[in-house]
CSV table of C-alpha atoms in Angstrom, one decimal:
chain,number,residue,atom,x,y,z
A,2,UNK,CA,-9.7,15.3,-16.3
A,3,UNK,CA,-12.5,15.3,-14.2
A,4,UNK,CA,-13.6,12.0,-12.8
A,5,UNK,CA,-10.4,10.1,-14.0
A,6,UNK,CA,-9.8,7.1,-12.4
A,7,UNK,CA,-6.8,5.1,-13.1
A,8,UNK,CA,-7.2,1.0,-12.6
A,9,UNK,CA,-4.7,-0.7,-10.1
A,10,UNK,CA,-3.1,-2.3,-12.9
A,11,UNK,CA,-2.3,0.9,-14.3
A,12,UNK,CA,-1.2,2.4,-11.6
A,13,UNK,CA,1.1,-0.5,-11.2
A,14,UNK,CA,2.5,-0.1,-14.4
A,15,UNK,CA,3.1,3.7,-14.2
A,16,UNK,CA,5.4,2.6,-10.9
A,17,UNK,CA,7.0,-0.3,-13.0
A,18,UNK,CA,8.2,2.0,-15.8
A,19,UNK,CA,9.8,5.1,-13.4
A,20,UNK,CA,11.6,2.5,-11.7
A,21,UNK,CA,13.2,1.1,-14.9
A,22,UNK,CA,13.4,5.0,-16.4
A,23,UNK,CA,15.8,5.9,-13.1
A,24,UNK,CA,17.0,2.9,-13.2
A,25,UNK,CA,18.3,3.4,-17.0
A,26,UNK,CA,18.9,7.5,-16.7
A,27,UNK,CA,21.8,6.7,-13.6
A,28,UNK,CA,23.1,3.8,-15.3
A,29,UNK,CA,23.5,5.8,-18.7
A,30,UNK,CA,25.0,8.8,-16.9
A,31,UNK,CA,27.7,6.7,-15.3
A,32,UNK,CA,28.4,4.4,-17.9
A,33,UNK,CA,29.2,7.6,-20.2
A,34,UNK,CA,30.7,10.0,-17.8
A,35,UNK,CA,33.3,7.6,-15.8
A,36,UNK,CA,35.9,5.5,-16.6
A,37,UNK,CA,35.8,2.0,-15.9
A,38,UNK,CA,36.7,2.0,-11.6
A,39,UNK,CA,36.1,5.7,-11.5
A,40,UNK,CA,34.7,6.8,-8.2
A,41,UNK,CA,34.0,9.7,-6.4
A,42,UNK,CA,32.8,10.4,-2.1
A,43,UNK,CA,29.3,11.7,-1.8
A,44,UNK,CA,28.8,11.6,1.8
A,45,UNK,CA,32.5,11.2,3.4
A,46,UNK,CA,34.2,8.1,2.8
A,47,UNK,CA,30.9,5.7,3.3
A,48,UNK,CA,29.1,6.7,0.5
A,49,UNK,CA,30.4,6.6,-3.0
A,50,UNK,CA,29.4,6.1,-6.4
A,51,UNK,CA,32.1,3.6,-7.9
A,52,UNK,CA,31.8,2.2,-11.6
A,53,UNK,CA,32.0,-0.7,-12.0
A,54,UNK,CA,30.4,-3.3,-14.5
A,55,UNK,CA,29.6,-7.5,-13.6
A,56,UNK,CA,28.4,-10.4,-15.5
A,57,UNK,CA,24.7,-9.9,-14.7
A,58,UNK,CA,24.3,-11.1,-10.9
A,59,UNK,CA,23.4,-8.7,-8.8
A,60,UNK,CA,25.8,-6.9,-6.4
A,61,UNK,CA,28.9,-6.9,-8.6
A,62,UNK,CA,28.9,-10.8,-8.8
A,63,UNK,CA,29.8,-13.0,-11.8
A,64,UNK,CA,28.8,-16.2,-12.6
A,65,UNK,CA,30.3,-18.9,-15.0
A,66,UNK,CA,31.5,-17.3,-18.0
A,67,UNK,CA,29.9,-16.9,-21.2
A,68,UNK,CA,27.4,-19.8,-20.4
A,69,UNK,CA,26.7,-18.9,-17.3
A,70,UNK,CA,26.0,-15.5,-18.5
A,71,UNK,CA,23.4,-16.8,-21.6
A,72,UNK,CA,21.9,-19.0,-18.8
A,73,UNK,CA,21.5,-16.0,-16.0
A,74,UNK,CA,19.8,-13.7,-19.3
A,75,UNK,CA,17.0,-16.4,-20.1
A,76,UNK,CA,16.2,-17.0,-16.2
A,77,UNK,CA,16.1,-13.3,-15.5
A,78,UNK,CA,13.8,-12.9,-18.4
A,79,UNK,CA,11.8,-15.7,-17.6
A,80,UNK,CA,11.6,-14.7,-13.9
A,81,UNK,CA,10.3,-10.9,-14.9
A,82,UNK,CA,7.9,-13.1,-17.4
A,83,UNK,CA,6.5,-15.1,-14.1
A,84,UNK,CA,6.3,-11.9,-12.0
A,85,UNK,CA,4.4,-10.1,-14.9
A,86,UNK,CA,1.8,-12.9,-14.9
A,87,UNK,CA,1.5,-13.5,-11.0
A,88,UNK,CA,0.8,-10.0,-10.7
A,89,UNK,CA,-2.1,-9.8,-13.5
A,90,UNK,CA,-3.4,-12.3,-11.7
A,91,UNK,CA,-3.2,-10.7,-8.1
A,92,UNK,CA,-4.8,-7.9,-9.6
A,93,UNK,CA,-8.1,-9.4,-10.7
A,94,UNK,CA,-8.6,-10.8,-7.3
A,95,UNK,CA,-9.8,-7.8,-5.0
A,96,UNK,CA,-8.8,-9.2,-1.7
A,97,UNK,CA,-4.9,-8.6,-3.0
A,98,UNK,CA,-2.9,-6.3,-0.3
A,99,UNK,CA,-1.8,-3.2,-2.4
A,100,UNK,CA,1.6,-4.0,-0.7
A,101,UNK,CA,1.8,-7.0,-2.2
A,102,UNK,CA,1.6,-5.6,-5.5
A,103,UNK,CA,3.8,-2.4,-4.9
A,104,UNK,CA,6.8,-5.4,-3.5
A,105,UNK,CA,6.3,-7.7,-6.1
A,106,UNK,CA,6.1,-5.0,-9.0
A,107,UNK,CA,9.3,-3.5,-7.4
A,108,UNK,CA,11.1,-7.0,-8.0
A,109,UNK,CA,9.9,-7.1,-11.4
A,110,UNK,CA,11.1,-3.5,-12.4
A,111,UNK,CA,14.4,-4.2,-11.3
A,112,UNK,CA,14.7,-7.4,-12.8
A,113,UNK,CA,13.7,-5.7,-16.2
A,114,UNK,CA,16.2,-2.6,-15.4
A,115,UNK,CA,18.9,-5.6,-15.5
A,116,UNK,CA,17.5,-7.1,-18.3
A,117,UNK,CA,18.3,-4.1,-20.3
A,118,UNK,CA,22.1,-3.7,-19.6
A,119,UNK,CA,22.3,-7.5,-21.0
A,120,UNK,CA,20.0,-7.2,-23.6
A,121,UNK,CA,21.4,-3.4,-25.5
A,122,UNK,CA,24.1,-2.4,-23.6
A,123,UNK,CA,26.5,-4.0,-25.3
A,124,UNK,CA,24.9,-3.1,-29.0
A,125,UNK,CA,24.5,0.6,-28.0
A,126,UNK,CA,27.8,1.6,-26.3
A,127,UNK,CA,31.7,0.9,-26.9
A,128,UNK,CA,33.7,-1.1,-24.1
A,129,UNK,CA,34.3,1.2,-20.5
A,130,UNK,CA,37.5,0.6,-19.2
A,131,UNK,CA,39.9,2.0,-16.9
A,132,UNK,CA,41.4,4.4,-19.5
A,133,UNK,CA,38.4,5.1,-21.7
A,134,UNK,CA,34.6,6.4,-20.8
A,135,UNK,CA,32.2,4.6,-22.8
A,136,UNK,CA,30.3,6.8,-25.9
A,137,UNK,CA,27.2,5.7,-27.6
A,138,UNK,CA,27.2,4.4,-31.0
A,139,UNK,CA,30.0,1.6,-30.7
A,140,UNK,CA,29.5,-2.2,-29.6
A,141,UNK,CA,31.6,-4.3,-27.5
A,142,UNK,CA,28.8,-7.4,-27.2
A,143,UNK,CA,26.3,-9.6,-29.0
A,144,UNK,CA,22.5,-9.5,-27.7
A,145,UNK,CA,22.2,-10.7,-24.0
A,146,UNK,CA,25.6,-10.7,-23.5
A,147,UNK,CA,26.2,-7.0,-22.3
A,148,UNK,CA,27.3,-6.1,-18.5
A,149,UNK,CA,25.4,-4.6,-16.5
A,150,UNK,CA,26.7,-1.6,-14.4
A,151,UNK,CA,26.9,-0.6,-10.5
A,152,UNK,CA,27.4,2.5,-8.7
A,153,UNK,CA,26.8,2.5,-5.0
A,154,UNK,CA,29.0,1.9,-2.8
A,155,UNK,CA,29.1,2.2,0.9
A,156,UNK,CA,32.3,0.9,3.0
A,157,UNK,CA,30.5,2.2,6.1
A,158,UNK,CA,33.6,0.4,8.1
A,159,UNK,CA,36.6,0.2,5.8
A,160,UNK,CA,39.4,-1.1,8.4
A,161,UNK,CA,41.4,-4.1,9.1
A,162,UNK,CA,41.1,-7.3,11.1
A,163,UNK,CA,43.3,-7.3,14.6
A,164,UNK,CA,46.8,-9.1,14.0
A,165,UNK,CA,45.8,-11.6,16.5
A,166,UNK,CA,43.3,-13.5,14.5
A,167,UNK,CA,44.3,-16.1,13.1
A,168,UNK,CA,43.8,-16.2,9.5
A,169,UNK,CA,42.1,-13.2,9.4
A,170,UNK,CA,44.8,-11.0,11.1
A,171,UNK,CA,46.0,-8.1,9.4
A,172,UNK,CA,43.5,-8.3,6.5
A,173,UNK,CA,41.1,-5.8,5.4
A,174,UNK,CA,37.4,-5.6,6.3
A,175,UNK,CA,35.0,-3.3,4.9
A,176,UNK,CA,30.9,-3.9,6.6
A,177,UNK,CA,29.4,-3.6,3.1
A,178,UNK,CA,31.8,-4.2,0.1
A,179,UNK,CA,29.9,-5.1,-2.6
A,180,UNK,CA,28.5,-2.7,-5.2
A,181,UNK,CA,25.1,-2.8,-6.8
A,182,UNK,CA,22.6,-0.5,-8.7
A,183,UNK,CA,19.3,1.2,-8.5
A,184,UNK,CA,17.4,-2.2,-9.6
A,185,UNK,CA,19.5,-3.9,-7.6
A,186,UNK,CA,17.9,-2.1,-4.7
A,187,UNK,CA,14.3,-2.4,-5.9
A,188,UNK,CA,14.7,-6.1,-6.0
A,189,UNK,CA,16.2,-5.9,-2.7
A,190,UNK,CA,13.6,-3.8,-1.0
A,191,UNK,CA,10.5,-5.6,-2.9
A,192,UNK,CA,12.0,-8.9,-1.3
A,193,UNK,CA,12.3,-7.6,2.1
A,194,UNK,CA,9.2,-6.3,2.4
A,195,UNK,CA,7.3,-9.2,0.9
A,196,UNK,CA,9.3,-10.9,3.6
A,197,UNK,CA,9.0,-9.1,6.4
A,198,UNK,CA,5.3,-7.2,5.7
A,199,UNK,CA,3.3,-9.8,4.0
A,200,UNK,CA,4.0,-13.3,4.9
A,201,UNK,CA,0.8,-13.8,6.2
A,202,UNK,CA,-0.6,-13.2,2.7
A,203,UNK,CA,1.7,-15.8,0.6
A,204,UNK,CA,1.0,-18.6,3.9
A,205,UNK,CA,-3.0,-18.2,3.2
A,206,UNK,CA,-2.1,-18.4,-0.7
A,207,UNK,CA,-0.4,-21.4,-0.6
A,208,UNK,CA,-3.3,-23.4,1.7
């Protein structure tokens, strides 16, 4: 239409929701077309998509059990709650760096894209494992308590440490082991930029 002009907090929220919608349409697509540790090479042997499913912290990491796994579900949601608010805020104020927004709205999405593996995940699909690809319709766990699943994996350097070393010797040593996900990334990215990009901003915020 002629004339249309969409508001930055639109604009934002446009971004916000194709994040989470790629986010969800990879994760989906793994979860019910691999097994549980099913992987494949994309680029050679550095890049892969490998399936694998964690607790909740990002890049494949667990933390504490089923409490610790309640406890990582309320502070994620409370964290995306915080970032949701902060950047309303940012927005009414018209001296805001657009980066700023774009980084912290790219924290946010993936937080949310997280969110959503713990929160229906384990109410919408059966249990992956190594024998057995994951269908829609079944339910391996309550509310908040379902996994949330990785893909990406890149062993850029996959070898093993020189005999010589002590302790280390004849161990393996891969550059980048772990494996995370497409919000994983966007949280990532968001946080490096913001970092690296706009420091200057969040120093004259705080004074």
């Amino acid at each position: 239409m002629a004339g249309f002009k969409m508001s930055k907090g639109k604009w934002l929220i446009v971004v916000g929701v194709l994040l989470v919608v790629i986010d969800q349409v990879i994760k989906i697509l793994v979860k019910t077309n691999m097994a549980l540790g099913e992987h494949f090479d994309v680029f050679g042997d550095w890049c892969k998509i490998y399936f694998i499913e964690n607790e909740g912290m990002a890049f494949g990491m667990k933390f504490g059990g089923w409490v610790g796994k309640l406890l990582l579900s309320l502070f994620r949601i409370v964290l995306f709650s915080v970032l949701v608010w902060w950047i309303s805020k940012l927005c009414k104020k018209a001296d805001t760096p657009t980066g700023v927004l774009v980084g912290l709205t790219l924290i946010a999405a993936g937080a949310l894209g997280n969110i959503f593996d713990c929160w229906f995940y384990g109410l919408i699909f059966s249990e992956s494992t190594p024998m057995q690809v994951a269908q829609f319709g079944g339910s391996y766990a309550p509310f908040l308590f379902g996994k949330v699943v990785d893909m990406f994996y890149f062993p850029m350097i996959d070898t093993t440490w020189p005999d010589w070393l002590p302790w280390l010797g004849g161990r393996p040593f891969r550059f980048f082991e772990p494996v995370f996900n497409f919000a994983d990334s966007c949280v990532t990215v968001g946080t490096a930029y913001l970092i690296l990009f706009q420091y200057k901003f969040f120093s004259q915020e705080q004074k």
